[in-house]
């Protein structure tokens, strides 16, 4: 290494001296070349130029600075050429002398160059050695890289194998903690549940290895099987014990159900590893819960019936049945009790959210307090208990037994089917002899709302049962409604006792019943119900007309019609919407009959004036008013008669109207309408007498001032 550094220093020193000598020679050579170049360019006698290019070279030489200077000074070119040649010879001689003078340096330079060449040759040899060494190193590096890649692949493969083998060994090894826990720990311990999960994984892994025919599987198969049998035995005993605890009297079975849900993995373990035991547990649960639900609901339903109202409607309690129909020894309902059949009263409150989903009735508590309830209250309590228990049971079955869809529904029906069939059977028996249409209709809407609740909870288990109940209740409700329609249609007015212009009890029954049905039906409207109510309304209207025809005078007929229409409209508007068909229909009927009655009560005291005004207005439209020109005596009598008796007539009319109508508000409205109509007629009377045909009549001066009449009439308006 030191020899190489000395050689490099020697090369650098020789190189520096050589470079200096070369620079001097180069400068001298450059000066000589420049002189030769310039003189060559001035040599016009040279043969190198082609004649065709002489002009171009002449022009180029003329551009030379020396030529320009010679031409400017007027120098003879031949003389000048000789001077240049002499100068060149002098310079050449001087240059030769310089070369001779520097001959030693040149020789030294030659020696140095030779030394440099030898040094560079040695350097070239060394570099060639370095290059060959680097080539061998590069090949070694490539070899090492290949070996590294190969080792990396082997490492990854070994790590992958180690990972699989480690997992395989971990899965195959049955730790002592697992064995002791499965054999000795109670199933309720959290540690047992964790080890059971591990055991289940090992069982599944062993099954997988057995399919692959792994030899190591046989080493652990025996101990895994024995642990599985022990775990199955302990789990079976635990779950059956919980199921048997359901059977104890007064047991709240929801508590052990919640306990089972905490250990739902037990059944999953049985289902995966011992299906026979899993089926045994499932069948035992189904059998136990089926009996429990059937016994509970049978007992509860029986006790509920003991707190039902004793008096219930029968086939004779229809809307069109007269109150005097039952007067025998065994007559049951009075007018009051029969009217309650068609009145909803507070019964409709059971459909409110607070009542609908309120606590169920406790029968023995109600019996101690001598409380009695209508059928729909008992029905609500019974079916809310069914809804609550059914939803909870369906969720438990889906969660614990891991069933969904039709499998969950089948399992639910195997438990609740007997209970639901019992419900339908007892309900069919009751409904077949039920004539309380409001109770049936309330039960229908209770079911509709319960069905909406189960749909909101996403519980399809009771859907078929709801449909079955509705298929029992709807036809019965329609049948009872049709029976009431026929009873009104077949009613004989002459058998209903003494005639009275006050509202009839049959129309009151209809009004109460119709308002109840319409108000209940608003939430879940049913077209069939609307149709039947429309038929019932037509029959009631016909009945009212038949009853009115029994009165001898048109005045009494109108009073009867107005009283009944007003009563029915008032009852309907308390519960039904103002825009319902029933309300609109009776409003039109009441308005028409009221207008007719106003004309009827104005006719006796003011009929002459009214007929004259109508006749005169008709002739005025035809332009024939002159035909009444000779009626001066009649007009005078009308003017004086009205002026003398209108106050007494209005007073008498007001008193008569207020006596005729049971609804004071309606009577007041009729009086106001009559007085308004009277003023309109008298205004028309004024208008007729102001025509040119009657302007000369003396009786015109006796007409009462219209404004004064209006002021006086207001004094006679009753205030109620």
Short mmCIF file of N, CA and C in Angstrom, two decimals, residues 483-621:
data_model
loop_
_atom_site.label_atom_id
_atom_site.label_comp_id
_atom_site.label_asym_id
_atom_site.label_seq_id
_atom_site.Cartn_x
_atom_site.Cartn_y
_atom_site.Cartn_z
N UNK A 483 -130.03 -7.44 12.60
CA UNK A 483 -131.21 -7.71 13.42
C UNK A 483 -131.84 -6.40 13.90
N UNK A 484 -131.04 -5.43 14.28
CA UNK A 484 -131.57 -4.12 14.70
C UNK A 484 -132.22 -3.39 13.53
N UNK A 485 -131.61 -3.52 12.35
CA UNK A 485 -132.21 -2.89 11.16
C UNK A 485 -133.59 -3.50 10.89
N UNK A 486 -133.69 -4.82 10.94
CA UNK A 486 -134.99 -5.49 10.70
C UNK A 486 -135.99 -5.12 11.79
N UNK A 487 -135.53 -5.00 13.04
CA UNK A 487 -136.47 -4.66 14.12
C UNK A 487 -137.08 -3.29 13.91
N UNK A 488 -136.29 -2.32 13.44
CA UNK A 488 -136.84 -0.98 13.18
C UNK A 488 -137.75 -1.01 11.97
N UNK A 489 -137.34 -1.76 10.94
CA UNK A 489 -138.15 -1.85 9.72
C UNK A 489 -139.52 -2.46 10.02
N UNK A 490 -139.56 -3.40 10.93
CA UNK A 490 -140.81 -4.12 11.23
C UNK A 490 -141.60 -3.51 12.39
N UNK A 491 -141.14 -2.39 12.91
CA UNK A 491 -141.85 -1.77 14.04
C UNK A 491 -143.20 -1.22 13.58
N UNK A 492 -144.24 -1.49 14.38
CA UNK A 492 -145.58 -0.97 14.11
C UNK A 492 -145.81 0.24 15.00
N UNK A 493 -145.91 1.45 14.43
CA UNK A 493 -146.08 2.66 15.26
C UNK A 493 -147.30 2.59 16.18
N UNK A 494 -148.35 1.89 15.76
CA UNK A 494 -149.57 1.86 16.56
C UNK A 494 -149.40 1.04 17.83
N UNK A 495 -148.34 0.23 17.91
CA UNK A 495 -148.12 -0.58 19.10
C UNK A 495 -147.13 0.04 20.08
N UNK A 496 -146.74 1.30 19.80
CA UNK A 496 -145.72 1.93 20.62
C UNK A 496 -146.30 2.84 21.69
N UNK A 497 -147.58 2.71 21.99
CA UNK A 497 -148.16 3.47 23.09
C UNK A 497 -148.68 4.83 22.65
N UNK A 498 -148.82 5.74 23.62
CA UNK A 498 -149.41 7.06 23.39
C UNK A 498 -148.46 7.90 22.53
N UNK A 499 -149.07 8.64 21.59
CA UNK A 499 -148.27 9.52 20.74
C UNK A 499 -147.75 10.69 21.55
N UNK A 500 -146.55 11.10 21.26
CA UNK A 500 -145.92 12.22 21.95
C UNK A 500 -144.97 12.90 20.98
N UNK A 501 -145.01 14.24 20.98
CA UNK A 501 -144.16 14.98 20.03
C UNK A 501 -142.70 15.05 20.50
N UNK A 502 -142.41 14.62 21.71
CA UNK A 502 -141.03 14.63 22.19
C UNK A 502 -140.22 13.53 21.47
N UNK A 503 -138.88 13.59 21.57
CA UNK A 503 -138.05 12.58 20.89
C UNK A 503 -138.42 11.17 21.33
N UNK A 504 -138.52 10.28 20.35
CA UNK A 504 -138.92 8.91 20.63
C UNK A 504 -137.73 8.12 21.17
N UNK A 505 -138.01 7.15 22.05
CA UNK A 505 -136.92 6.38 22.64
C UNK A 505 -136.18 5.53 21.61
N UNK A 506 -136.85 5.14 20.54
CA UNK A 506 -136.17 4.36 19.49
C UNK A 506 -135.16 5.22 18.74
N UNK A 507 -135.54 6.46 18.46
CA UNK A 507 -134.59 7.36 17.79
C UNK A 507 -133.42 7.70 18.72
N UNK A 508 -133.70 7.80 20.03
CA UNK A 508 -132.60 8.03 20.97
C UNK A 508 -131.65 6.84 20.99
N UNK A 509 -132.22 5.64 20.97
CA UNK A 509 -131.37 4.45 20.91
C UNK A 509 -130.48 4.49 19.67
N UNK A 510 -131.10 4.82 18.56
CA UNK A 510 -130.33 4.89 17.31
C UNK A 510 -129.22 5.94 17.41
N UNK A 511 -129.58 7.13 17.94
CA UNK A 511 -128.60 8.21 18.01
C UNK A 511 -127.41 7.81 18.87
N UNK A 512 -127.69 7.22 20.05
CA UNK A 512 -126.61 6.79 20.93
C UNK A 512 -125.76 5.70 20.27
N UNK A 513 -126.44 4.74 19.67
CA UNK A 513 -125.73 3.63 19.05
C UNK A 513 -124.89 4.09 17.86
N UNK A 514 -125.49 4.88 16.98
CA UNK A 514 -124.78 5.32 15.78
C UNK A 514 -123.58 6.19 16.13
N UNK A 515 -123.75 7.09 17.10
CA UNK A 515 -122.62 7.94 17.49
C UNK A 515 -121.50 7.10 18.09
N UNK A 516 -121.87 6.06 18.86
CA UNK A 516 -120.85 5.18 19.45
C UNK A 516 -120.07 4.46 18.36
N UNK A 517 -120.79 3.86 17.41
CA UNK A 517 -120.12 3.09 16.35
C UNK A 517 -119.25 4.00 15.48
N UNK A 518 -119.78 5.18 15.13
CA UNK A 518 -119.03 6.10 14.27
C UNK A 518 -117.75 6.57 14.97
N UNK A 519 -117.86 6.91 16.26
CA UNK A 519 -116.68 7.40 16.98
C UNK A 519 -115.62 6.31 17.13
N UNK A 520 -116.06 5.07 17.40
CA UNK A 520 -115.10 3.96 17.54
C UNK A 520 -114.47 3.62 16.20
N UNK A 521 -115.25 3.72 15.14
CA UNK A 521 -114.81 3.28 13.82
C UNK A 521 -113.85 4.26 13.13
N UNK A 522 -113.64 5.43 13.74
CA UNK A 522 -112.82 6.45 13.07
C UNK A 522 -111.36 6.03 12.96
N UNK A 523 -110.84 5.32 13.97
CA UNK A 523 -109.42 4.95 13.96
C UNK A 523 -109.12 3.87 12.92
N UNK A 524 -109.97 2.83 12.88
CA UNK A 524 -109.81 1.75 11.90
C UNK A 524 -111.11 1.65 11.09
N UNK A 525 -111.33 2.55 10.13
CA UNK A 525 -112.60 2.56 9.40
C UNK A 525 -112.83 1.26 8.62
N UNK A 526 -114.11 0.86 8.59
CA UNK A 526 -114.49 -0.36 7.89
C UNK A 526 -115.67 -0.05 6.98
N UNK A 527 -115.53 -0.35 5.70
CA UNK A 527 -116.57 0.02 4.73
C UNK A 527 -117.86 -0.73 4.98
N UNK A 528 -117.77 -1.99 5.39
CA UNK A 528 -118.98 -2.77 5.67
C UNK A 528 -119.77 -2.15 6.81
N UNK A 529 -119.07 -1.64 7.82
CA UNK A 529 -119.74 -0.98 8.94
C UNK A 529 -120.45 0.28 8.46
N UNK A 530 -119.80 1.08 7.61
CA UNK A 530 -120.44 2.29 7.08
C UNK A 530 -121.70 1.93 6.29
N UNK A 531 -121.63 0.86 5.53
CA UNK A 531 -122.80 0.45 4.73
C UNK A 531 -123.97 0.07 5.63
N UNK A 532 -123.69 -0.73 6.66
CA UNK A 532 -124.76 -1.15 7.58
C UNK A 532 -125.32 0.04 8.35
N UNK A 533 -124.46 0.97 8.75
CA UNK A 533 -124.95 2.17 9.44
C UNK A 533 -125.82 3.01 8.50
N UNK A 534 -125.46 3.05 7.23
CA UNK A 534 -126.30 3.76 6.25
C UNK A 534 -127.67 3.12 6.13
N UNK A 535 -127.73 1.79 6.09
CA UNK A 535 -129.02 1.10 6.04
C UNK A 535 -129.83 1.36 7.31
N UNK A 536 -129.15 1.35 8.45
CA UNK A 536 -129.84 1.62 9.72
C UNK A 536 -130.39 3.04 9.73
N UNK A 537 -129.63 4.00 9.21
CA UNK A 537 -130.10 5.39 9.17
C UNK A 537 -131.33 5.53 8.29
N UNK A 538 -131.34 4.86 7.16
CA UNK A 538 -132.52 4.91 6.27
C UNK A 538 -133.75 4.36 6.98
N UNK A 539 -133.59 3.26 7.69
CA UNK A 539 -134.73 2.67 8.39
C UNK A 539 -135.21 3.57 9.51
N UNK A 540 -134.29 4.23 10.20
CA UNK A 540 -134.69 5.15 11.27
C UNK A 540 -135.43 6.35 10.69
N UNK A 541 -134.93 6.88 9.58
CA UNK A 541 -135.64 8.01 8.94
C UNK A 541 -137.04 7.58 8.52
N UNK A 542 -137.15 6.38 7.96
CA UNK A 542 -138.50 5.90 7.58
C UNK A 542 -139.37 5.71 8.81
N UNK A 543 -138.77 5.21 9.90
CA UNK A 543 -139.54 5.03 11.13
C UNK A 543 -140.06 6.36 11.66
N UNK A 544 -139.20 7.38 11.65
CA UNK A 544 -139.61 8.70 12.14
C UNK A 544 -140.76 9.25 11.29
N UNK A 545 -140.66 9.04 9.98
CA UNK A 545 -141.75 9.50 9.10
C UNK A 545 -143.04 8.74 9.37
N UNK A 546 -142.93 7.42 9.62
CA UNK A 546 -144.12 6.63 9.94
C UNK A 546 -144.74 7.08 11.25
N UNK A 547 -143.90 7.35 12.24
CA UNK A 547 -144.43 7.83 13.51
C UNK A 547 -145.07 9.20 13.36
N UNK A 548 -144.45 10.09 12.58
CA UNK A 548 -145.02 11.43 12.38
C UNK A 548 -146.36 11.35 11.69
N UNK A 549 -146.53 10.38 10.80
CA UNK A 549 -147.81 10.25 10.07
C UNK A 549 -148.96 9.88 11.00
N UNK A 550 -148.65 9.41 12.21
CA UNK A 550 -149.71 9.06 13.16
C UNK A 550 -150.36 10.30 13.77
N UNK A 551 -149.68 11.45 13.71
CA UNK A 551 -150.25 12.69 14.26
C UNK A 551 -151.26 13.27 13.27
N UNK A 552 -152.37 13.78 13.78
CA UNK A 552 -153.43 14.27 12.86
C UNK A 552 -153.05 15.58 12.17
N UNK A 553 -152.34 16.50 12.85
CA UNK A 553 -152.05 17.81 12.25
C UNK A 553 -150.62 17.86 11.74
N UNK A 554 -150.48 18.67 10.66
CA UNK A 554 -149.15 18.82 10.09
C UNK A 554 -148.21 19.50 11.07
N UNK A 555 -148.76 20.38 11.90
CA UNK A 555 -147.94 21.10 12.88
C UNK A 555 -147.33 20.11 13.87
N UNK A 556 -148.12 19.20 14.41
CA UNK A 556 -147.59 18.22 15.35
C UNK A 556 -146.60 17.27 14.67
N UNK A 557 -146.89 16.94 13.41
CA UNK A 557 -145.96 16.10 12.67
C UNK A 557 -144.58 16.77 12.57
N UNK A 558 -144.58 18.08 12.24
CA UNK A 558 -143.31 18.79 12.11
C UNK A 558 -142.59 18.91 13.45
N UNK A 559 -143.38 19.16 14.52
CA UNK A 559 -142.75 19.25 15.85
C UNK A 559 -142.08 17.93 16.19
N UNK A 560 -142.77 16.81 15.93
CA UNK A 560 -142.19 15.49 16.21
C UNK A 560 -140.92 15.26 15.39
N UNK A 561 -140.99 15.59 14.11
CA UNK A 561 -139.82 15.39 13.24
C UNK A 561 -138.64 16.24 13.70
N UNK A 562 -138.90 17.53 14.00
CA UNK A 562 -137.81 18.43 14.40
C UNK A 562 -137.20 17.98 15.72
N UNK A 563 -138.06 17.60 16.69
CA UNK A 563 -137.53 17.14 17.98
C UNK A 563 -136.63 15.91 17.81
N UNK A 564 -137.05 14.98 16.98
CA UNK A 564 -136.26 13.76 16.80
C UNK A 564 -134.99 14.03 16.00
N UNK A 565 -135.10 14.81 14.92
CA UNK A 565 -133.90 15.13 14.14
C UNK A 565 -132.89 15.90 14.99
N UNK A 566 -133.39 16.85 15.78
CA UNK A 566 -132.50 17.66 16.60
C UNK A 566 -131.81 16.80 17.66
N UNK A 567 -132.58 15.90 18.29
CA UNK A 567 -131.97 15.03 19.31
C UNK A 567 -130.90 14.13 18.69
N UNK A 568 -131.21 13.50 17.57
CA UNK A 568 -130.24 12.61 16.94
C UNK A 568 -129.00 13.37 16.48
N UNK A 569 -129.20 14.57 15.95
CA UNK A 569 -128.06 15.37 15.50
C UNK A 569 -127.19 15.78 16.68
N UNK A 570 -127.82 16.17 17.79
CA UNK A 570 -127.05 16.57 18.97
C UNK A 570 -126.21 15.43 19.52
N UNK A 571 -126.80 14.23 19.61
CA UNK A 571 -126.06 13.08 20.13
C UNK A 571 -124.92 12.71 19.20
N UNK A 572 -125.18 12.72 17.90
CA UNK A 572 -124.15 12.36 16.93
C UNK A 572 -122.97 13.34 16.97
N UNK A 573 -123.27 14.62 17.11
CA UNK A 573 -122.20 15.62 17.07
C UNK A 573 -121.32 15.58 18.32
N UNK A 574 -121.80 14.94 19.40
CA UNK A 574 -120.98 14.81 20.59
C UNK A 574 -119.79 13.88 20.35
N UNK A 575 -119.98 12.88 19.49
CA UNK A 575 -118.94 11.86 19.31
C UNK A 575 -118.42 11.77 17.88
N UNK A 576 -119.32 11.95 16.91
CA UNK A 576 -118.90 11.79 15.50
C UNK A 576 -118.31 13.09 14.97
N UNK A 577 -117.59 12.98 13.89
CA UNK A 577 -117.02 14.16 13.24
C UNK A 577 -118.12 14.98 12.58
N UNK A 578 -117.90 16.29 12.50
CA UNK A 578 -118.93 17.17 11.93
C UNK A 578 -119.19 16.89 10.46
N UNK A 579 -118.20 16.31 9.77
CA UNK A 579 -118.37 16.08 8.34
C UNK A 579 -118.78 14.63 8.03
N UNK A 580 -119.20 13.87 9.04
CA UNK A 580 -119.63 12.49 8.80
C UNK A 580 -120.96 12.48 8.03
N UNK A 581 -121.22 11.39 7.33
CA UNK A 581 -122.44 11.30 6.52
C UNK A 581 -123.69 11.38 7.38
N UNK A 582 -123.64 10.77 8.57
CA UNK A 582 -124.81 10.78 9.44
C UNK A 582 -125.14 12.21 9.88
N UNK A 583 -124.13 12.96 10.29
CA UNK A 583 -124.36 14.34 10.75
C UNK A 583 -124.89 15.20 9.61
N UNK A 584 -124.26 15.11 8.45
CA UNK A 584 -124.71 15.93 7.31
C UNK A 584 -126.14 15.59 6.91
N UNK A 585 -126.49 14.30 6.93
CA UNK A 585 -127.84 13.89 6.55
C UNK A 585 -128.89 14.47 7.47
N UNK A 586 -128.69 14.39 8.77
CA UNK A 586 -129.69 14.91 9.72
C UNK A 586 -129.70 16.43 9.76
N UNK A 587 -128.58 17.07 9.48
CA UNK A 587 -128.59 18.54 9.38
C UNK A 587 -129.49 19.01 8.25
N UNK A 588 -129.42 18.35 7.11
CA UNK A 588 -130.28 18.73 5.98
C UNK A 588 -131.75 18.48 6.29
N UNK A 589 -132.04 17.33 6.91
CA UNK A 589 -133.43 17.04 7.27
C UNK A 589 -133.96 18.05 8.28
N UNK A 590 -133.17 18.38 9.28
CA UNK A 590 -133.61 19.33 10.31
C UNK A 590 -133.84 20.71 9.71
N UNK A 591 -132.96 21.13 8.82
CA UNK A 591 -133.11 22.45 8.21
C UNK A 591 -134.39 22.53 7.38
N UNK A 592 -134.65 21.48 6.61
CA UNK A 592 -135.85 21.49 5.75
C UNK A 592 -137.13 21.51 6.60
N UNK A 593 -137.18 20.67 7.64
CA UNK A 593 -138.40 20.61 8.47
C UNK A 593 -138.56 21.87 9.31
N UNK A 594 -137.46 22.48 9.74
CA UNK A 594 -137.54 23.72 10.51
C UNK A 594 -138.12 24.84 9.65
N UNK A 595 -137.66 24.93 8.41
CA UNK A 595 -138.18 25.97 7.52
C UNK A 595 -139.67 25.76 7.25
N UNK A 596 -140.06 24.52 7.09
CA UNK A 596 -141.49 24.23 6.87
C UNK A 596 -142.30 24.58 8.12
N UNK A 597 -141.75 24.29 9.31
CA UNK A 597 -142.48 24.59 10.55
C UNK A 597 -142.62 26.11 10.74
N UNK A 598 -141.61 26.86 10.38
CA UNK A 598 -141.70 28.33 10.49
C UNK A 598 -142.86 28.85 9.64
N UNK A 599 -142.95 28.35 8.42
CA UNK A 599 -144.08 28.75 7.56
C UNK A 599 -145.40 28.34 8.20
N UNK A 600 -145.40 27.17 8.87
CA UNK A 600 -146.63 26.65 9.47
C UNK A 600 -147.09 27.52 10.64
N UNK A 601 -146.17 27.99 11.51
CA UNK A 601 -146.59 28.79 12.66
C UNK A 601 -146.86 30.24 12.30
N UNK A 602 -146.30 30.73 11.18
CA UNK A 602 -146.59 32.10 10.74
C UNK A 602 -147.93 32.19 10.02
N UNK A 603 -148.40 31.06 9.55
CA UNK A 603 -149.61 31.08 8.73
C UNK A 603 -150.87 31.52 9.49
N UNK A 604 -151.16 31.00 10.70
CA UNK A 604 -152.42 31.41 11.36
C UNK A 604 -152.52 32.92 11.63
N UNK A 605 -151.53 33.56 12.27
CA UNK A 605 -151.71 34.98 12.57
C UNK A 605 -151.40 35.91 11.38
N UNK A 606 -150.51 35.48 10.49
CA UNK A 606 -150.08 36.38 9.41
C UNK A 606 -150.27 35.76 8.03
N UNK A 607 -151.13 34.77 7.93
CA UNK A 607 -151.29 34.07 6.65
C UNK A 607 -151.82 34.96 5.55
N UNK A 608 -152.78 35.89 5.89
CA UNK A 608 -153.35 36.76 4.87
C UNK A 608 -152.29 37.65 4.25
N UNK A 609 -151.48 38.29 5.11
CA UNK A 609 -150.42 39.16 4.59
C UNK A 609 -149.41 38.36 3.78
N UNK A 610 -149.05 37.16 4.26
CA UNK A 610 -148.04 36.35 3.57
C UNK A 610 -148.54 35.95 2.19
N UNK A 611 -149.81 35.50 2.11
CA UNK A 611 -150.36 35.09 0.81
C UNK A 611 -150.46 36.28 -0.13
N UNK A 612 -150.84 37.48 0.40
CA UNK A 612 -150.92 38.67 -0.46
C UNK A 612 -149.53 39.03 -1.00
N UNK A 613 -148.50 38.99 -0.13
CA UNK A 613 -147.15 39.34 -0.56
C UNK A 613 -146.67 38.38 -1.65
N UNK A 614 -146.90 37.07 -1.44
CA UNK A 614 -146.46 36.10 -2.43
C UNK A 614 -147.19 36.31 -3.75
N UNK A 615 -148.53 36.61 -3.66
CA UNK A 615 -149.31 36.82 -4.89
C UNK A 615 -148.84 38.07 -5.61
N UNK A 616 -148.61 39.16 -4.83
CA UNK A 616 -148.19 40.43 -5.44
C UNK A 616 -146.81 40.31 -6.06
N UNK A 617 -145.89 39.64 -5.37
CA UNK A 617 -144.54 39.49 -5.92
C UNK A 617 -144.55 38.68 -7.21
N UNK A 618 -145.46 37.67 -7.28
CA UNK A 618 -145.58 36.90 -8.52
C UNK A 618 -146.10 37.76 -9.66
N UNK A 619 -147.10 38.64 -9.38
CA UNK A 619 -147.63 39.53 -10.42
C UNK A 619 -146.62 40.58 -10.82
N UNK A 620 -145.80 41.03 -9.83
CA UNK A 620 -144.77 42.04 -10.15
C UNK A 620 -143.75 41.47 -11.14
N UNK A 621 -143.40 40.23 -10.96
CA UNK A 621 -142.44 39.61 -11.88
C UNK A 621 -143.01 39.52 -13.29
#
